[in-house]
Amino acid sequence: MLPGRRSTHGRRCQEARRRTAPTRAGEISVSATGRILGVDYGTVRIGLAVTDPERIIASPLATYERQNAEKDEQFFVELVRKQEVTQIVVGLPVHNDGRVGEKANEALQFGSWLTNVARVPVVYFDERFTTVEAESHLRGAGLSHRKRRERRDRVAAQVLLNAYLQAGCPSNYEPTSLGGEA
């Protein structure tokens, strides 16, 4: 971006939100403003990134080591409250051809759980190659293997969230087919 120019990411997100269909009874509506939490889902570790309130940039936040359902719930409820999160984007690890496999189904279940405990809307976004891109960035920074491993998940969440912002904050990602295995 050129000096003195403002990014249009936040505006694109707000415009995309205005085009979103109204929610059905009982659903949580997607806000056009506020911080977005990016989630790189894993069964052991979850990478987290967050946007600024204007939804212009995403920054790596933390890597959460999963514990048990009760502690996980406490962590995410508190995180959403402290960061003033109004929306969550969960990375959907679909196959190269767009089909949903076992890991993507786990991410979908996790997103559904997050909606229930955090009481903010969750959308899904294609996360193919985010970990590879994150690893590439970390290698380029000259970090040791240990430091790369410590940061990989949160940087992958940042890559996911930046891609979501670049795409104009679509209301949801539609994979080719649900439940398909490679």
XYZ file of C-alpha atoms in Angstrom:
182
model
C 0.000 0.000 0.000
C 1.290 3.458 -0.840
C 2.065 5.913 1.978
C -0.893 8.114 2.803
C -3.409 5.658 1.314
C -5.977 3.954 3.508
C -6.704 0.274 3.185
C -10.151 -0.741 1.981
C -10.214 -4.072 3.849
C -12.508 -2.792 6.621
C -14.839 -1.122 4.136
C -15.015 -4.300 2.022
C -15.916 -6.291 5.132
C -18.661 -3.841 6.022
C -20.004 -3.874 2.461
C -19.965 -7.678 2.424
C -21.852 -7.737 5.734
C -24.583 -5.488 4.309
C -25.084 -7.993 1.488
C -25.494 -10.897 3.920
C -28.957 -12.432 4.044
C -30.975 -11.893 7.224
C -30.518 -14.525 9.905
C -33.095 -17.127 10.821
C -34.741 -17.227 14.240
C -32.272 -18.338 16.910
C -29.151 -17.543 14.863
C -26.549 -15.029 15.936
C -26.227 -12.189 13.447
C -22.869 -11.266 11.909
C -21.674 -7.783 12.864
C -20.228 -5.377 10.305
C -17.811 -3.916 12.838
C -15.543 -5.031 15.641
C -12.667 -7.441 16.008
C -12.585 -10.764 14.188
C -10.889 -13.749 15.804
C -9.120 -16.086 13.387
C -8.876 -19.729 14.442
C -6.465 -22.291 13.017
C -8.142 -25.368 14.519
C -6.183 -28.345 15.776
C -6.977 -31.212 18.112
C -3.950 -30.385 20.318
C -3.156 -26.724 19.566
C -5.298 -23.892 18.246
C -3.661 -20.924 16.558
C -5.327 -17.577 17.200
C -5.105 -14.203 15.480
C -7.218 -11.072 15.792
C -8.002 -8.027 13.679
C -8.057 -4.438 14.782
C -11.592 -3.049 15.412
C -11.688 -1.528 11.898
C -10.840 -4.941 10.382
C -7.872 -3.632 8.432
C -5.017 -5.800 9.685
C -4.682 -9.161 11.414
C -2.084 -9.895 14.061
C -1.022 -13.224 15.570
C -2.390 -13.505 19.095
C -1.627 -16.831 20.797
C -1.383 -20.568 20.475
C -3.813 -22.274 22.824
C -2.956 -25.743 24.109
C -6.249 -27.606 24.427
C -7.098 -29.025 27.847
C -10.660 -30.219 28.493
C -14.123 -29.021 27.488
C -14.646 -26.922 30.623
C -11.254 -25.161 30.505
C -11.498 -24.693 26.735
C -14.901 -23.050 27.183
C -13.596 -20.736 29.924
C -10.632 -19.755 27.757
C -12.694 -18.875 24.680
C -15.450 -17.059 26.586
C -12.814 -14.917 28.334
C -10.824 -14.368 25.118
C -13.900 -13.169 23.215
C -14.807 -10.841 26.090
C -11.291 -9.392 26.575
C -10.596 -8.908 22.867
C -14.141 -7.592 22.212
C -14.588 -10.114 19.400
C -17.765 -9.744 17.324
C -17.089 -12.561 14.836
C -14.951 -15.699 14.584
C -13.448 -17.182 11.414
C -12.558 -20.864 11.673
C -10.197 -22.243 9.060
C -11.703 -25.107 7.100
C -9.008 -27.577 5.974
C -10.614 -28.808 2.767
C -8.949 -31.075 0.223
C -7.273 -29.560 -2.841
C -10.393 -30.293 -4.916
C -12.602 -28.475 -2.369
C -14.122 -31.547 -0.739
C -14.575 -31.767 3.023
C -12.838 -34.591 4.868
C -12.488 -35.722 8.460
C -10.376 -32.756 9.668
C -12.759 -30.254 8.074
C -15.715 -31.974 9.740
C -13.887 -31.643 13.074
C -13.362 -27.924 12.383
C -17.076 -27.552 11.547
C -18.022 -29.226 14.843
C -15.566 -27.021 16.721
C -17.031 -23.904 15.078
C -20.529 -24.962 16.081
C -19.317 -25.475 19.642
C -17.641 -22.028 19.585
C -20.880 -20.366 18.473
C -22.691 -21.924 21.428
C -20.114 -21.075 24.104
C -18.866 -17.684 22.893
C -22.242 -16.407 21.609
C -20.703 -14.722 18.566
C -21.199 -15.799 14.955
C -18.723 -18.215 13.415
C -17.994 -18.385 9.699
C -15.680 -20.802 7.916
C -12.971 -19.967 5.419
C -10.748 -22.116 3.230
C -7.443 -22.557 5.027
C -5.567 -24.604 2.443
C -1.834 -23.884 2.567
C -2.002 -21.457 5.532
C 0.385 -23.573 7.607
C 2.773 -23.899 4.653
C 2.700 -20.123 4.144
C 3.162 -19.514 7.872
C 6.175 -21.850 7.941
C 7.631 -20.031 4.939
C 7.300 -16.657 6.705
C 8.878 -18.041 9.869
C 11.791 -19.624 7.979
C 12.327 -16.313 6.192
C 12.593 -14.631 9.586
C 15.512 -16.938 10.412
C 13.873 -18.488 13.473
C 15.079 -21.754 14.991
C 12.977 -24.897 14.578
C 11.759 -24.592 18.182
C 10.706 -20.940 17.770
C 8.985 -21.724 14.449
C 7.034 -24.567 16.070
C 5.965 -22.262 18.940
C 4.624 -19.622 16.531
C 3.422 -21.662 13.531
C -0.242 -22.050 14.557
C -0.826 -18.412 15.473
C 0.896 -17.211 12.289
C -1.258 -19.667 10.286
C -4.311 -18.074 11.953
C -2.988 -14.651 10.910
C -2.512 -15.850 7.303
C -6.084 -17.224 7.350
C -7.499 -13.987 8.744
C -5.591 -11.815 6.262
C -6.910 -13.967 3.384
C -10.436 -13.574 4.788
C -10.024 -9.783 4.921
C -8.597 -9.722 1.374
C -11.619 -11.716 0.170
C -13.966 -9.042 1.520
C -15.155 -11.002 4.573
C -17.531 -13.442 2.864
C -20.347 -14.675 5.083
C -19.298 -18.305 4.628
C -17.130 -20.646 2.613
C -18.990 -23.264 0.603
C -16.901 -26.400 0.108
C -17.603 -28.637 -2.876
C -19.211 -31.426 -0.862
C -19.781 -32.182 2.781
C -18.508 -35.373 4.301
C -16.403 -36.505 1.328
C -13.087 -38.224 1.933
C -10.050 -38.048 -0.323
